Tab-separated table of C-alpha atoms and ligand atoms in Angstrom:
chain	number	residue	atom	x	y	z
A	25	MET	CA	91.906	112.985	42.293
A	26	SER	CA	90.563	110.394	40.120
A	27	ARG	CA	91.566	106.752	40.605
A	28	VAL	CA	92.469	104.183	37.803
A	29	GLU	CA	89.277	101.725	37.674
A	30	LYS	CA	90.280	97.980	37.197
A	31	PHE	CA	87.263	97.323	35.268
A	32	GLN	CA	85.311	99.251	32.768
A	33	LYS	CA	82.450	97.152	31.918
A	34	VAL	CA	80.784	95.156	34.362
A	35	LEU	CA	77.863	92.520	34.173
A	36	VAL	CA	75.707	92.164	37.409
A	37	THR	CA	73.347	89.157	36.875
A	38	GLY	CA	70.103	89.595	38.934
A	39	GLY	CA	70.543	93.377	39.034
A	40	ALA	CA	66.615	93.921	39.311
A	41	GLY	CA	66.411	91.734	42.290
A	42	PHE	CA	66.983	93.151	46.144
A	43	ILE	CA	70.728	93.172	46.665
A	44	GLY	CA	71.608	93.430	42.845
A	45	SER	CA	69.810	96.695	42.697
A	46	ASN	CA	71.145	98.159	45.615
A	47	TYR	CA	74.455	97.110	44.319
A	48	VAL	CA	74.010	98.727	40.922
A	49	HIS	CA	72.916	102.037	42.812
A	50	TYR	CA	76.210	101.593	45.001
A	51	ALA	CA	78.183	100.968	42.020
A	52	LEU	CA	77.303	103.931	39.998
A	53	THR	CA	78.091	106.247	43.092
A	54	HIS	CA	81.222	104.492	43.674
A	55	HIS	CA	82.692	103.722	40.179
A	56	SER	CA	80.797	106.307	37.902
A	57	SER	CA	82.933	105.252	34.985
A	58	TRP	CA	81.836	101.923	34.934
A	59	GLU	CA	79.507	100.790	32.180
A	60	ILE	CA	77.176	98.525	33.784
A	61	VAL	CA	74.963	95.863	32.159
A	62	VAL	CA	72.225	94.276	34.313
A	63	LEU	CA	71.180	90.650	33.088
A	64	ASP	CA	67.818	89.530	34.784
A	65	LYS	CA	65.064	87.289	33.922
A	66	LEU	CA	62.442	89.340	35.753
A	67	THR	CA	61.010	86.376	38.045
A	68	TYR	CA	58.457	87.221	40.232
A	69	ALA	CA	61.332	89.146	42.644
A	70	GLY	CA	62.701	90.961	39.992
A	71	ASN	CA	61.614	94.544	39.463
A	72	LEU	CA	62.388	97.216	36.932
A	73	ASP	CA	61.035	99.730	39.565
A	74	ASN	CA	64.273	99.065	41.558
A	75	LEU	CA	66.071	100.222	39.253
A	76	LYS	CA	63.773	103.316	37.750
A	77	ASP	CA	65.783	106.161	39.028
A	78	ILE	CA	69.061	104.943	36.972
A	79	SER	CA	67.720	103.408	34.169
A	80	ASP	CA	69.457	105.794	31.734
A	81	ARG	CA	72.809	105.233	33.302
A	82	ILE	CA	72.810	101.305	33.108
A	83	THR	CA	72.128	98.703	29.859
A	84	PHE	CA	69.251	96.586	30.904
A	85	VAL	CA	68.931	93.073	29.340
A	86	GLN	CA	66.182	90.932	30.123
A	87	GLY	CA	67.274	87.380	29.933
A	88	ASP	CA	67.877	84.205	31.950
A	89	ILE	CA	71.429	83.137	33.359
A	90	ALA	CA	70.299	79.378	32.416
A	91	ASN	CA	69.911	80.222	28.741
A	92	PRO	CA	73.274	79.921	26.931
A	93	GLU	CA	72.144	82.538	24.334
A	94	ASP	CA	71.340	85.004	26.722
A	95	VAL	CA	74.517	84.774	28.674
A	96	ASP	CA	76.855	84.883	25.505
A	97	LYS	CA	75.261	87.958	24.628
A	98	ALA	CA	75.269	89.699	27.863
A	99	VAL	CA	79.130	88.506	28.930
A	100	LYS	CA	80.467	89.780	25.339
A	101	GLY	CA	82.629	92.704	25.746
A	102	VAL	CA	82.563	92.807	29.694
A	103	ASP	CA	85.595	92.528	31.905
A	104	ALA	CA	84.220	91.444	35.576
A	105	ILE	CA	80.732	89.596	36.310
A	106	LEU	CA	79.271	89.796	39.387
A	107	ASN	CA	76.383	87.036	39.669
A	108	PHE	CA	73.794	87.954	42.187
A	109	ALA	CA	70.911	86.311	40.072
A	110	ALA	CA	69.422	83.442	41.939
A	111	GLU	CA	65.891	81.758	43.306
A	112	SER	CA	66.609	83.175	46.877
A	113	HIS	CA	63.806	82.121	49.189
A	114	VAL	CA	64.374	79.194	51.205
A	115	ASP	CA	60.142	78.321	51.827
A	116	ARG	CA	59.683	78.516	48.059
A	117	SER	CA	62.739	76.136	47.688
A	118	LEU	CA	61.327	73.798	50.418
A	119	ARG	CA	58.102	73.514	47.904
A	120	ASP	CA	59.520	73.273	44.520
A	121	PRO	CA	63.403	72.931	44.347
A	122	LEU	CA	63.757	72.675	40.551
A	123	PRO	CA	64.035	75.945	39.679
A	124	PHE	CA	66.624	76.504	42.331
A	125	ILE	CA	68.878	74.059	40.520
A	126	ARG	CA	67.994	75.110	37.357
A	127	THR	CA	69.082	78.816	38.039
A	128	ASN	CA	71.611	78.720	41.144
A	129	ILE	CA	73.513	75.895	39.646
A	130	GLU	CA	72.919	75.724	35.590
A	131	GLY	CA	72.654	79.233	35.608
A	132	THR	CA	76.092	79.670	37.449
A	133	LEU	CA	77.614	76.888	35.061
A	134	LEU	CA	76.587	78.841	32.016
A	135	LEU	CA	78.066	82.123	33.262
A	136	LEU	CA	81.503	80.504	34.118
A	137	GLU	CA	81.559	78.943	30.930
A	138	ALA	CA	80.942	82.336	29.083
A	139	ALA	CA	83.731	83.828	31.568
A	140	ARG	CA	86.109	81.333	30.049
A	141	LYS	CA	85.320	81.706	26.695
A	142	HIS	CA	85.422	85.480	26.695
A	143	GLN	CA	88.366	85.636	28.965
A	144	ILE	CA	86.506	87.508	31.851
A	145	LYS	CA	89.213	89.247	34.155
A	146	ARG	CA	87.001	88.463	37.363
A	147	PHE	CA	83.903	86.621	38.583
A	148	LEU	CA	82.477	87.087	41.978
A	149	HIS	CA	79.528	84.648	42.853
A	150	VAL	CA	77.184	86.004	45.403
A	151	SER	CA	76.658	83.150	48.018
A	152	THR	CA	74.968	83.014	51.302
A	153	ASP	CA	76.024	81.772	54.743
A	154	GLU	CA	73.315	79.208	54.711
A	155	VAL	CA	76.047	77.133	53.099
A	156	TYR	CA	77.329	76.591	56.416
A	157	GLY	CA	74.348	74.937	57.984
A	158	ASP	CA	73.059	75.229	61.388
A	159	LEU	CA	75.413	76.369	64.267
A	160	VAL	CA	72.715	76.168	67.023
A	161	GLY	CA	73.941	74.687	70.136
A	162	SER	CA	77.615	76.268	69.394
A	163	ASP	CA	78.889	79.733	70.387
A	164	ARG	CA	81.366	79.489	67.121
A	165	HIS	CA	81.071	81.523	64.340
A	166	SER	CA	81.653	80.054	60.818
A	167	LEU	CA	84.764	80.395	59.040
A	168	GLU	CA	85.497	80.130	55.244
A	169	SER	CA	87.664	76.947	55.861
A	170	ASP	CA	84.457	75.071	57.480
A	171	THR	CA	83.111	72.222	55.553
A	172	LEU	CA	79.850	73.149	53.813
A	173	SER	CA	76.867	71.614	55.179
A	174	PRO	CA	73.891	73.017	53.465
A	175	ARG	CA	70.335	71.920	55.111
A	176	SER	CA	67.948	73.149	52.619
A	177	PRO	CA	67.524	72.597	48.906
A	178	TYR	CA	68.214	76.724	48.647
A	179	ALA	CA	70.993	76.360	50.376
A	180	ALA	CA	72.360	72.867	48.772
A	181	SER	CA	71.718	74.515	45.566
A	182	LYS	CA	74.196	77.737	46.380
A	183	ALA	CA	77.013	75.288	47.903
A	184	GLY	CA	76.533	73.174	44.843
A	185	ALA	CA	77.267	76.428	42.515
A	186	GLU	CA	80.097	77.273	44.922
A	187	HIS	CA	81.941	74.175	44.187
A	188	LEU	CA	81.639	74.644	40.418
A	189	VAL	CA	83.056	78.495	40.986
A	190	PHE	CA	85.739	77.030	42.572
A	191	SER	CA	86.396	74.141	40.229
A	192	TYR	CA	86.399	76.808	37.370
A	193	GLY	CA	89.273	78.706	39.417
A	194	ILE	CA	91.395	75.473	39.556
A	195	SER	CA	90.420	73.772	36.102
A	196	TYR	CA	90.721	76.745	34.067
A	197	GLY	CA	92.622	79.445	35.857
A	198	LEU	CA	89.248	81.715	35.827
A	199	ASP	CA	89.874	84.277	38.506
A	200	VAL	CA	87.066	83.462	40.891
A	201	LEU	CA	85.797	85.288	44.149
A	202	ILE	CA	83.101	84.214	46.491
A	203	THR	CA	81.212	86.183	49.031
A	204	ARG	CA	78.846	84.518	51.893
A	205	GLY	CA	76.755	87.273	53.316
A	206	SER	CA	74.699	86.660	55.886
A	207	ASN	CA	70.701	87.276	56.068
A	208	THR	CA	70.294	90.700	54.725
A	209	TYR	CA	67.775	93.564	54.989
A	210	GLY	CA	66.966	97.316	53.455
A	211	LEU	CA	65.104	99.149	50.524
A	212	TYR	CA	63.808	96.941	47.945
A	213	GLN	CA	63.540	93.653	49.378
A	214	TYR	CA	60.755	91.425	48.155
A	215	PRO	CA	58.252	91.184	51.218
A	216	GLU	CA	58.215	87.488	51.376
A	217	LYS	CA	61.650	87.733	53.479
A	218	ILE	CA	61.177	88.338	57.354
A	219	ILE	CA	61.785	91.781	57.641
A	220	PRO	CA	59.994	93.477	54.647
A	221	LEU	CA	57.192	91.033	55.545
A	222	PHE	CA	56.926	91.819	59.064
A	223	ILE	CA	57.202	95.822	58.290
A	224	THR	CA	54.711	95.551	55.462
A	225	ASN	CA	52.121	93.497	57.389
A	226	ALA	CA	52.532	95.715	60.625
A	227	LEU	CA	51.877	98.643	58.531
A	228	GLU	CA	48.443	97.043	57.356
A	229	SER	CA	47.941	95.895	60.714
A	230	LYS	CA	47.786	92.566	59.922
A	231	SER	CA	49.688	89.538	61.980
A	232	LEU	CA	53.334	88.948	61.903
A	233	PRO	CA	53.990	85.104	61.382
A	234	ILE	CA	56.903	83.963	63.414
A	235	TYR	CA	58.343	80.521	62.920
A	236	GLY	CA	58.022	78.432	65.901
A	237	ASP	CA	59.036	80.011	69.275
A	238	GLY	CA	61.206	82.678	67.264
A	239	SER	CA	64.086	81.943	68.883
A	240	ALA	CA	66.155	81.057	65.312
A	241	VAL	CA	69.074	83.619	65.055
A	242	ARG	CA	70.488	85.345	61.955
A	243	ASP	CA	73.072	87.956	61.535
A	244	TYR	CA	71.378	90.562	60.304
A	245	LEU	CA	73.491	92.953	57.646
A	246	TYR	CA	72.402	96.116	56.301
A	247	VAL	CA	71.986	96.147	52.378
A	248	GLU	CA	74.423	98.723	51.757
A	249	ASP	CA	77.269	96.970	53.961
A	250	HIS	CA	76.924	93.814	52.135
A	251	CYS	CA	77.189	95.902	48.697
A	252	SER	CA	80.539	97.485	49.959
A	253	GLY	CA	81.575	94.165	51.160
A	254	ILE	CA	80.923	92.561	47.562
A	255	ASP	CA	82.789	95.548	46.228
A	256	THR	CA	85.777	95.426	48.501
A	257	VAL	CA	86.117	91.505	47.690
A	258	LEU	CA	85.800	92.121	44.071
A	259	HIS	CA	88.684	94.511	44.224
A	260	ALA	CA	90.965	93.398	47.035
A	261	GLY	CA	90.111	89.644	47.064
A	262	THR	CA	92.606	87.115	46.726
A	263	SER	CA	91.455	84.693	43.776
A	264	GLY	CA	90.277	81.475	44.193
A	265	ARG	CA	88.852	82.480	47.901
A	266	ALA	CA	85.935	82.848	49.886
A	267	TYR	CA	85.081	85.759	51.934
A	268	ASN	CA	82.408	85.875	54.979
A	269	LEU	CA	80.305	88.993	55.101
A	270	GLY	CA	78.209	89.506	58.461
A	271	ALA	CA	77.594	92.254	60.897
A	272	ARG	CA	78.570	90.696	64.153
A	273	MET	CA	75.299	91.103	65.533
A	274	GLU	CA	72.914	88.349	66.320
A	275	VAL	CA	69.167	88.543	66.795
A	276	ASN	CA	66.620	86.329	67.060
A	277	GLY	CA	62.817	86.202	65.174
A	278	ILE	CA	61.170	87.684	68.137
A	279	GLU	CA	63.762	90.440	68.639
A	280	VAL	CA	62.893	91.577	64.683
A	281	ALA	CA	59.079	91.347	65.161
A	282	LYS	CA	59.673	93.667	68.582
A	283	THR	CA	61.919	95.966	66.983
A	284	ILE	CA	59.642	96.517	63.904
A	285	LEU	CA	56.380	96.969	66.118
A	286	GLY	CA	58.210	99.302	68.448
A	287	LEU	CA	59.477	101.654	65.394
A	288	LEU	CA	56.191	101.572	64.275
A	289	ASP	CA	54.075	101.974	67.326
A	290	ARG	CA	51.898	98.930	66.769
A	291	PRO	CA	50.885	96.249	69.689
A	292	GLU	CA	52.930	93.294	70.414
A	293	SER	CA	49.647	91.434	70.179
A	294	LEU	CA	50.537	91.280	66.103
A	295	MET	CA	52.860	88.782	66.766
A	296	GLN	CA	51.685	85.258	65.715
A	297	SER	CA	53.398	82.000	66.195
A	298	VAL	CA	52.929	79.799	63.076
A	299	SER	CA	54.196	76.026	62.207
A	300	ASP	CA	57.719	76.027	61.967
A	301	ARG	CA	59.762	76.049	59.100
A	302	PRO	CA	60.842	72.239	57.902
A	303	GLY	CA	64.548	71.559	59.078
A	304	HIS	CA	64.962	75.150	59.996
A	305	ASP	CA	68.115	76.065	60.756
A	306	TYR	CA	68.423	77.844	64.263
A	307	ARG	CA	71.701	79.810	64.007
A	308	TYR	CA	73.711	81.409	61.404
A	309	SER	CA	76.566	83.418	62.352
A	310	VAL	CA	79.826	84.214	60.264
A	311	ASP	CA	83.450	85.505	61.344
A	312	PRO	CA	83.846	88.387	58.688
A	313	SER	CA	87.512	88.951	59.821
A	314	ALA	CA	89.056	87.861	56.446
A	315	THR	CA	86.882	90.431	54.790
A	316	GLU	CA	87.725	92.911	57.298
A	317	ALA	CA	91.172	92.496	56.782
A	318	LEU	CA	90.624	93.664	53.220
A	319	GLY	CA	89.701	96.985	54.837
A	320	TRP	CA	85.873	96.585	54.904
A	321	GLN	CA	83.889	97.390	57.877
A	322	ARG	CA	80.403	97.421	58.420
A	323	GLN	CA	78.650	101.045	58.685
A	324	TRP	CA	75.278	100.076	59.929
A	325	ASP	CA	73.978	98.537	63.105
A	326	PHE	CA	70.861	96.503	63.533
A	327	GLN	CA	69.010	99.259	65.340
A	328	ARG	CA	69.951	102.198	62.799
A	329	GLY	CA	69.710	100.002	59.867
A	330	MET	CA	66.000	98.959	60.820
A	331	ALA	CA	65.114	102.475	61.364
A	332	HIS	CA	66.098	103.373	58.134
A	333	THR	CA	64.274	100.673	56.332
A	334	VAL	CA	61.177	100.903	58.212
A	335	ALA	CA	61.021	104.750	57.286
A	336	TRP	CA	61.673	103.535	53.478
A	337	TYR	CA	58.829	100.956	53.501
A	338	LYS	CA	56.502	103.673	55.209
A	339	GLN	CA	57.700	106.355	52.536
A	340	ASN	CA	57.306	103.616	49.820
A	341	SER	CA	53.793	102.106	50.313
A	342	ASP	CA	53.191	102.148	46.311
A	343	TRP	CA	56.547	99.803	45.654
A	344	TRP	CA	55.427	97.218	48.125
A	345	GLN	CA	51.724	97.484	47.761
A	346	ALA	CA	52.363	96.719	43.888
A	347	VAL	CA	54.150	93.686	44.735
A	348	LYS	CA	51.824	92.264	47.439
A	349	ASP	CA	48.881	92.575	45.325
A	350	LYS	CA	50.131	90.135	42.886
A	351	LYS	CA	48.940	86.702	42.507
A	352	VAL	CA	52.590	85.134	42.839
A	353	PHE	CA	52.649	86.773	46.349
A	354	GLN	CA	49.436	85.989	47.695
A	355	GLU	CA	49.462	82.283	46.273
A	356	HIS	CA	52.648	81.625	48.215
A	357	TYR	CA	51.704	83.530	51.505
A	358	ASN	CA	48.268	81.794	51.355
A	359	GLN	CA	49.459	78.331	51.008
A	360	TRP	CA	52.601	78.269	53.234
A	361	TYR	CA	51.281	80.084	56.120
A	362	ALA	CA	48.044	77.761	56.106
A	363	ARG	CA	50.047	74.806	55.672
B	3	NAD	N1	68.713	88.441	50.586
B	3	NAD	C1	69.512	87.883	51.487
B	3	NAD	O1	69.571	87.771	52.929
B	3	NAD	C2	70.791	87.021	50.993
B	3	NAD	C3	71.975	86.711	51.866
B	3	NAD	C4	73.144	86.295	51.347
B	3	NAD	C5	73.334	85.826	50.077
B	3	NAD	N2	72.127	86.237	49.155
B	3	NAD	C6	72.313	86.012	47.735
B	3	NAD	O2	72.349	87.141	46.979
B	3	NAD	C7	71.919	87.068	45.964
B	3	NAD	C8	70.858	88.193	45.618
B	3	NAD	O3	69.623	87.911	46.591
B	3	NAD	P1	68.311	88.761	46.595
B	3	NAD	O4	67.950	88.648	47.950
B	3	NAD	O5	68.702	89.983	46.114
B	3	NAD	O6	67.637	87.953	45.527
B	3	NAD	P2	66.150	88.628	44.815
B	3	NAD	O7	65.453	87.092	44.808
B	3	NAD	O8	65.634	89.583	45.417
B	3	NAD	O9	66.696	88.772	43.314
B	3	NAD	C9	67.106	87.758	42.497
B	3	NAD	C10	67.036	88.652	41.236
B	3	NAD	O10	67.595	87.315	40.473
B	3	NAD	C11	66.873	87.392	39.303
B	3	NAD	N3	66.835	85.719	38.828
B	3	NAD	C12	66.210	85.051	39.148
B	3	NAD	N4	66.623	83.864	38.330
B	3	NAD	C13	67.121	84.141	37.268
B	3	NAD	C14	67.801	83.604	36.152
B	3	NAD	N5	67.258	82.482	35.874
B	3	NAD	N6	68.223	84.401	35.119
B	3	NAD	C15	68.436	85.775	35.391
B	3	NAD	N7	67.884	86.563	36.437
B	3	NAD	C16	67.224	85.530	37.196
B	3	NAD	C17	65.423	87.933	39.833
B	3	NAD	O11	64.603	88.222	38.845
B	3	NAD	C18	65.917	88.696	40.650
B	3	NAD	O12	65.973	90.332	40.013
B	3	NAD	C19	71.385	85.864	45.614
B	3	NAD	O13	72.246	84.980	45.005
B	3	NAD	C20	71.263	85.094	47.286
B	3	NAD	O14	71.275	83.738	47.245
B	3	NAD	C21	70.984	86.947	49.802
């Protein structure tokens, strides 16, 4: 029996990036009647190959969420917006924060303005657990009611965007929601992030650069679970609320490296300690109970998610090799790890 869909036409910003492209795939499977528009600037992290197999089922618009004309054009006629578009890498924000302010804050503001003008039904903003700041030294898990305490320019820009999103709910009655997902991994992730970097370096028999003593802990969430969480919140979330998404699995950098090396049968001597990230947060961990109360459950544990992810990178070397061959990847990698 087909169910009645709440939305007909949905705008996914940042849909050529890692989580956005996975969400578009997820949405086409679970909401086959949706018309999906993807608005993406195609920065170094955006990749049309991530959408290649479904390119005839979506409308792709290359454009900038921080450009009012691009936004206005893309928002016209849609009834929901999911904002994945962002500058997303903490290390790059430490080198050059300005693009983070422009895209993550100004871009979100322009989307909110367009949502107001075009009377969008729902606006879901994809945020991060990094807005909570460091939990090191405590065994508690961040709750949505916690004070935001971002500590990197990336996290600060995401927290700034969140305040704007909530303000549009209060000031203009816009139906807004926020998800705060934990560190995510899976297919199509740009290989500057720890898991695909370690996998692809191991496949190339290169060293795995581990920050400091490798004890920093993250709550790793498989990308399909992140997408189903976003979709649950979009459909069942209470307007004006934030929702945590996490796997309830805390894993440190050494454990990530050992898991990958084990799955690829590579020696642990490939692990190499490098200068720690300045201002490194040592522990993030969210309590996802509020999202679970909406009916969401993660389906993947770390071992199964990692086995699936490693297998995908093994089978898709053309995808990541093309990304790693680019100057924009190599420049950042060489400068950052040589600092
Ligand atoms: N990756 C994670 O672990 C994680 C965890 C929690 C939350 N998030 C959030 O999820 C969202 C997606 O993250 P990701 O890892 O897929 O990022 P990503 O860097 O892989 O993709 C970002 C996408 O946004 C596009 N983009 C960047 N600036 C743009 C602009 N000005 N206009 C239009 N498009 C633009 C890029 O081209 C790219 O396709 C982000 O908002 C991020 O903050 C990520």
